[in-house]
PDB file of C-alpha atoms in Angstrom:
ATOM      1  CA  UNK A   1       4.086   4.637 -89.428  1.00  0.00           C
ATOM      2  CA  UNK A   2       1.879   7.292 -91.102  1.00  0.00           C
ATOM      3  CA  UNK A   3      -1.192   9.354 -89.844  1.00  0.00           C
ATOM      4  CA  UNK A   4      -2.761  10.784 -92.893  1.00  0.00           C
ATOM      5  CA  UNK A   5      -6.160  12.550 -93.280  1.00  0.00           C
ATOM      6  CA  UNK A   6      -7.947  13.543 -96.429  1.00  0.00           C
ATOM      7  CA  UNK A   7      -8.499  17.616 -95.413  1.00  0.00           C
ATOM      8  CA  UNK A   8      -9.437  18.504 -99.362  1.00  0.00           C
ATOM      9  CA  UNK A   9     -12.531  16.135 -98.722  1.00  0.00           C
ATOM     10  CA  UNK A  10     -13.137  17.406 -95.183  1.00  0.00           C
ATOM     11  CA  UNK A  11     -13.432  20.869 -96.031  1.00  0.00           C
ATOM     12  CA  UNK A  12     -15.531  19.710 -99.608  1.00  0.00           C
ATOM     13  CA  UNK A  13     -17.963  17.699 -97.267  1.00  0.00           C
ATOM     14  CA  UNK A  14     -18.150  20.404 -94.336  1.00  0.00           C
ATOM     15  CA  UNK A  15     -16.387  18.356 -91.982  1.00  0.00           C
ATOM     16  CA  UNK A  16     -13.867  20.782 -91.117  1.00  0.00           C
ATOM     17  CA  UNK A  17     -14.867  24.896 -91.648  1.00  0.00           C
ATOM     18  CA  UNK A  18     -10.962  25.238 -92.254  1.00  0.00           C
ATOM     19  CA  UNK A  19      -7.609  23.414 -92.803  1.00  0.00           C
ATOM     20  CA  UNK A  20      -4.378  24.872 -91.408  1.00  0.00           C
ATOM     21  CA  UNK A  21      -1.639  22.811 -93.121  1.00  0.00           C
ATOM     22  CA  UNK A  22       1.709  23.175 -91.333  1.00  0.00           C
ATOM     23  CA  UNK A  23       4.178  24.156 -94.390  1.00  0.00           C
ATOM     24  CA  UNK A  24       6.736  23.988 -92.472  1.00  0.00           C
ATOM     25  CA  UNK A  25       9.699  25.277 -94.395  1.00  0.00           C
ATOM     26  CA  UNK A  26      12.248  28.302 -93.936  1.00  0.00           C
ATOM     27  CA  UNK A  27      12.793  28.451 -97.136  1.00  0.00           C
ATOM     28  CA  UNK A  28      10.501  31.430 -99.311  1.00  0.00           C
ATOM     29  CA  UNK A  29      10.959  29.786-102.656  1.00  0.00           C
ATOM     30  CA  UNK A  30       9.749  26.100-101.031  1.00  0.00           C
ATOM     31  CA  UNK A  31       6.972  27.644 -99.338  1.00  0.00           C
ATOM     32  CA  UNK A  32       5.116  29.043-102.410  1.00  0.00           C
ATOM     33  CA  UNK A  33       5.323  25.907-104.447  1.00  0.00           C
ATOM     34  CA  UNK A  34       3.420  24.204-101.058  1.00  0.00           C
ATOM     35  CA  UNK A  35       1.147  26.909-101.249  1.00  0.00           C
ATOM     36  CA  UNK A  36       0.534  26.818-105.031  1.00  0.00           C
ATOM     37  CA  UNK A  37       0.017  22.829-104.681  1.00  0.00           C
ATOM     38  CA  UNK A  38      -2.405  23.157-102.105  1.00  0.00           C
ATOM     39  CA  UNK A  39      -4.211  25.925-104.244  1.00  0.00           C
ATOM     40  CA  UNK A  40      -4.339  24.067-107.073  1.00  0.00           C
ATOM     41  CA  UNK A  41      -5.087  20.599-105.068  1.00  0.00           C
ATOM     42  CA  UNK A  42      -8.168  22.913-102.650  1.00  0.00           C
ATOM     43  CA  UNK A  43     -11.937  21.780-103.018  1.00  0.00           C
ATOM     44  CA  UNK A  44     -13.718  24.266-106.000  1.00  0.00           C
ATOM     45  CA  UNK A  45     -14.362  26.975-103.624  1.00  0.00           C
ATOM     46  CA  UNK A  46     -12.792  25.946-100.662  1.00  0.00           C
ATOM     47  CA  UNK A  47      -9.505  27.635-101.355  1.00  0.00           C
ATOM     48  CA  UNK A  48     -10.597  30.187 -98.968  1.00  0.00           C
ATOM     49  CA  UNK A  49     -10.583  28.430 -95.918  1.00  0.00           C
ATOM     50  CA  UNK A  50      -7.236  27.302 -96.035  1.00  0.00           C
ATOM     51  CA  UNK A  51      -4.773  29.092 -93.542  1.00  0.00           C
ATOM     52  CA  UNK A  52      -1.365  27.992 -94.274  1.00  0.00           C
ATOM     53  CA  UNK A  53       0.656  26.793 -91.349  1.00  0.00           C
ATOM     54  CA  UNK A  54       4.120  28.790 -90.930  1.00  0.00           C
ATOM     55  CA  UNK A  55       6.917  26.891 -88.454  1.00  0.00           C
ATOM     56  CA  UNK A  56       8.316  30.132 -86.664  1.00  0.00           C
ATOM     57  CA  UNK A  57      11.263  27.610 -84.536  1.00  0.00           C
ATOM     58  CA  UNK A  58      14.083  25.711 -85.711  1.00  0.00           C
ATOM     59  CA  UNK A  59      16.588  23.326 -84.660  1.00  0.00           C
ATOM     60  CA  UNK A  60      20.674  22.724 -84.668  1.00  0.00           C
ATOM     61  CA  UNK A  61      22.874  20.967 -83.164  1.00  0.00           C
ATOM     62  CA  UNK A  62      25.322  22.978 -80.939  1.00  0.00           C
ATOM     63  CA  UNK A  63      28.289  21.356 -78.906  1.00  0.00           C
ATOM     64  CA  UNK A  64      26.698  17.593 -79.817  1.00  0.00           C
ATOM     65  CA  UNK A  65      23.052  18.938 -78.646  1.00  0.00           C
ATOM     66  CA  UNK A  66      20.003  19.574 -80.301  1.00  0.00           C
ATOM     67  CA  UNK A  67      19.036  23.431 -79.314  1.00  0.00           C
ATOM     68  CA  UNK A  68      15.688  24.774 -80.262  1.00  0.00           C
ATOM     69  CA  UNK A  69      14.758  28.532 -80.730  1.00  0.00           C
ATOM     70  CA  UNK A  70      12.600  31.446 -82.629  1.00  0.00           C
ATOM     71  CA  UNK A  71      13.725  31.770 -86.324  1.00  0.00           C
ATOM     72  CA  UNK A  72      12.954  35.266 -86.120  1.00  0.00           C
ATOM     73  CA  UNK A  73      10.846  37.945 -87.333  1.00  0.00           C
ATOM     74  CA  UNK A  74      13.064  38.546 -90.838  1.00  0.00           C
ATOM     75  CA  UNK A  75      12.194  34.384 -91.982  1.00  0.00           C
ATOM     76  CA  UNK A  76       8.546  34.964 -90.829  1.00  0.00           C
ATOM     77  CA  UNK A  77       8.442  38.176 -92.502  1.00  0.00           C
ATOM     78  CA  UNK A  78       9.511  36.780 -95.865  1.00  0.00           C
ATOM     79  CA  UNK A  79       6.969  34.061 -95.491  1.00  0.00           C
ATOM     80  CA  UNK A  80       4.021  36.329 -94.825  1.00  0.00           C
ATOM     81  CA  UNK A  81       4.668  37.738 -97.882  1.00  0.00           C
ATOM     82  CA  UNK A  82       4.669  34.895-100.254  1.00  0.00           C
ATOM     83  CA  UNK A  83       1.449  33.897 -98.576  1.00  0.00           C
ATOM     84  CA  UNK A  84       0.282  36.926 -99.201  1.00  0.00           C
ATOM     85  CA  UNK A  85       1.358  37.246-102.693  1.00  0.00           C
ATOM     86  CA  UNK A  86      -0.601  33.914-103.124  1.00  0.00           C
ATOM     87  CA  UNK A  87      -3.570  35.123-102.481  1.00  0.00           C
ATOM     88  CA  UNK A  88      -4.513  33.870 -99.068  1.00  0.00           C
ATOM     89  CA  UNK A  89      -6.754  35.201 -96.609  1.00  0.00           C
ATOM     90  CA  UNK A  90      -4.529  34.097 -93.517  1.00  0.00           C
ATOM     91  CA  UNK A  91      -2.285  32.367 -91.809  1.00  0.00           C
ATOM     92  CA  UNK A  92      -1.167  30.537 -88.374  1.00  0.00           C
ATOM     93  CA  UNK A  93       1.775  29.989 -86.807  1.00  0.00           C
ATOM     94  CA  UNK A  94       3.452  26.861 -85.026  1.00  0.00           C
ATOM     95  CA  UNK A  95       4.252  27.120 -81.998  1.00  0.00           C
ATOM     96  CA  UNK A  96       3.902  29.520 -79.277  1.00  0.00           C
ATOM     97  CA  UNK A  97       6.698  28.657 -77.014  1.00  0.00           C
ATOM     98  CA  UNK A  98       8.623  30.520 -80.371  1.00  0.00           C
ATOM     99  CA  UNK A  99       6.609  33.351 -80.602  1.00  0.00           C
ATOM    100  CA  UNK A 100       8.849  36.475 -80.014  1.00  0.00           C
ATOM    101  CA  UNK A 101       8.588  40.153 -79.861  1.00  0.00           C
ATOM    102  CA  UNK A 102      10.268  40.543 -83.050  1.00  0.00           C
ATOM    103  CA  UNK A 103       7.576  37.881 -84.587  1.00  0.00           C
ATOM    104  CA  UNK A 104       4.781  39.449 -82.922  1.00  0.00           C
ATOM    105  CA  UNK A 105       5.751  43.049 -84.554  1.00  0.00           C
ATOM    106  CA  UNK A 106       5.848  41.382 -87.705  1.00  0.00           C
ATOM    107  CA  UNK A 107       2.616  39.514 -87.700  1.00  0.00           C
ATOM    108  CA  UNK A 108       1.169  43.185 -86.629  1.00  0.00           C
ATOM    109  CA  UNK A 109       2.395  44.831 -90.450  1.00  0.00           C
ATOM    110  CA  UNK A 110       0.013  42.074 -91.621  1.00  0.00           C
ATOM    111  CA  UNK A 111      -2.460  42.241 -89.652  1.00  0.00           C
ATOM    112  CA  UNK A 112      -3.806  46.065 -91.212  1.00  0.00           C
TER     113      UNK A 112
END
């Protein structure tokens, strides 16, 4: 089963004032082709009001269990930067039970 939604149109008709994809990836080099697919795939001049969505947990198995935690402020770091170097305007993050001091201090450096 499949929820799907048609944001590019939402934000070209006014339905939505701004998309927040979840590009959820840990991954730098993955993350910028997402981000130059939904640049290239954005409404004509609707590209700024997309904030790209930025995973900040991960998951592994451990002794035969699945163990959940912050992927820490160096991953989120390098992220911030490609959507930065992409020409964005901002950014979210997913989900706050993850958020961590270290995240929080990095978020600040982009925050100026």
């Amino acid at each position: 089963y499949g929820c799907y939604r048609d944001s590019g149109r939402w934000l070209a008709e006014g339905i939505n004032d701004q998309a927040f994809p979840m590009n959820y990836t840990s991954d730098p080099a993955a993350l910028s082709d997402m981000l130059e697919l939904q640049a290239r795939s954005a409404p004509a001049g609707k590209r700024d009001r997309i904030f790209p969505g930025l995973q900040i947990y991960a998951s592994k198995i451990v002794d035969g269990k699945k163990v959940t935690g912050s992927i820490g402020g160096a991953v989120v770091e390098k992220e911030l930067r490609v959507v930065q170097q992409q020409g964005y305007q901002g950014f979210c993050l997913f989900a706050y039970d993850y958020l961590s001091d270290d995240i929080i201090d990095v978020v600040r450096k982009f925050s100026r």
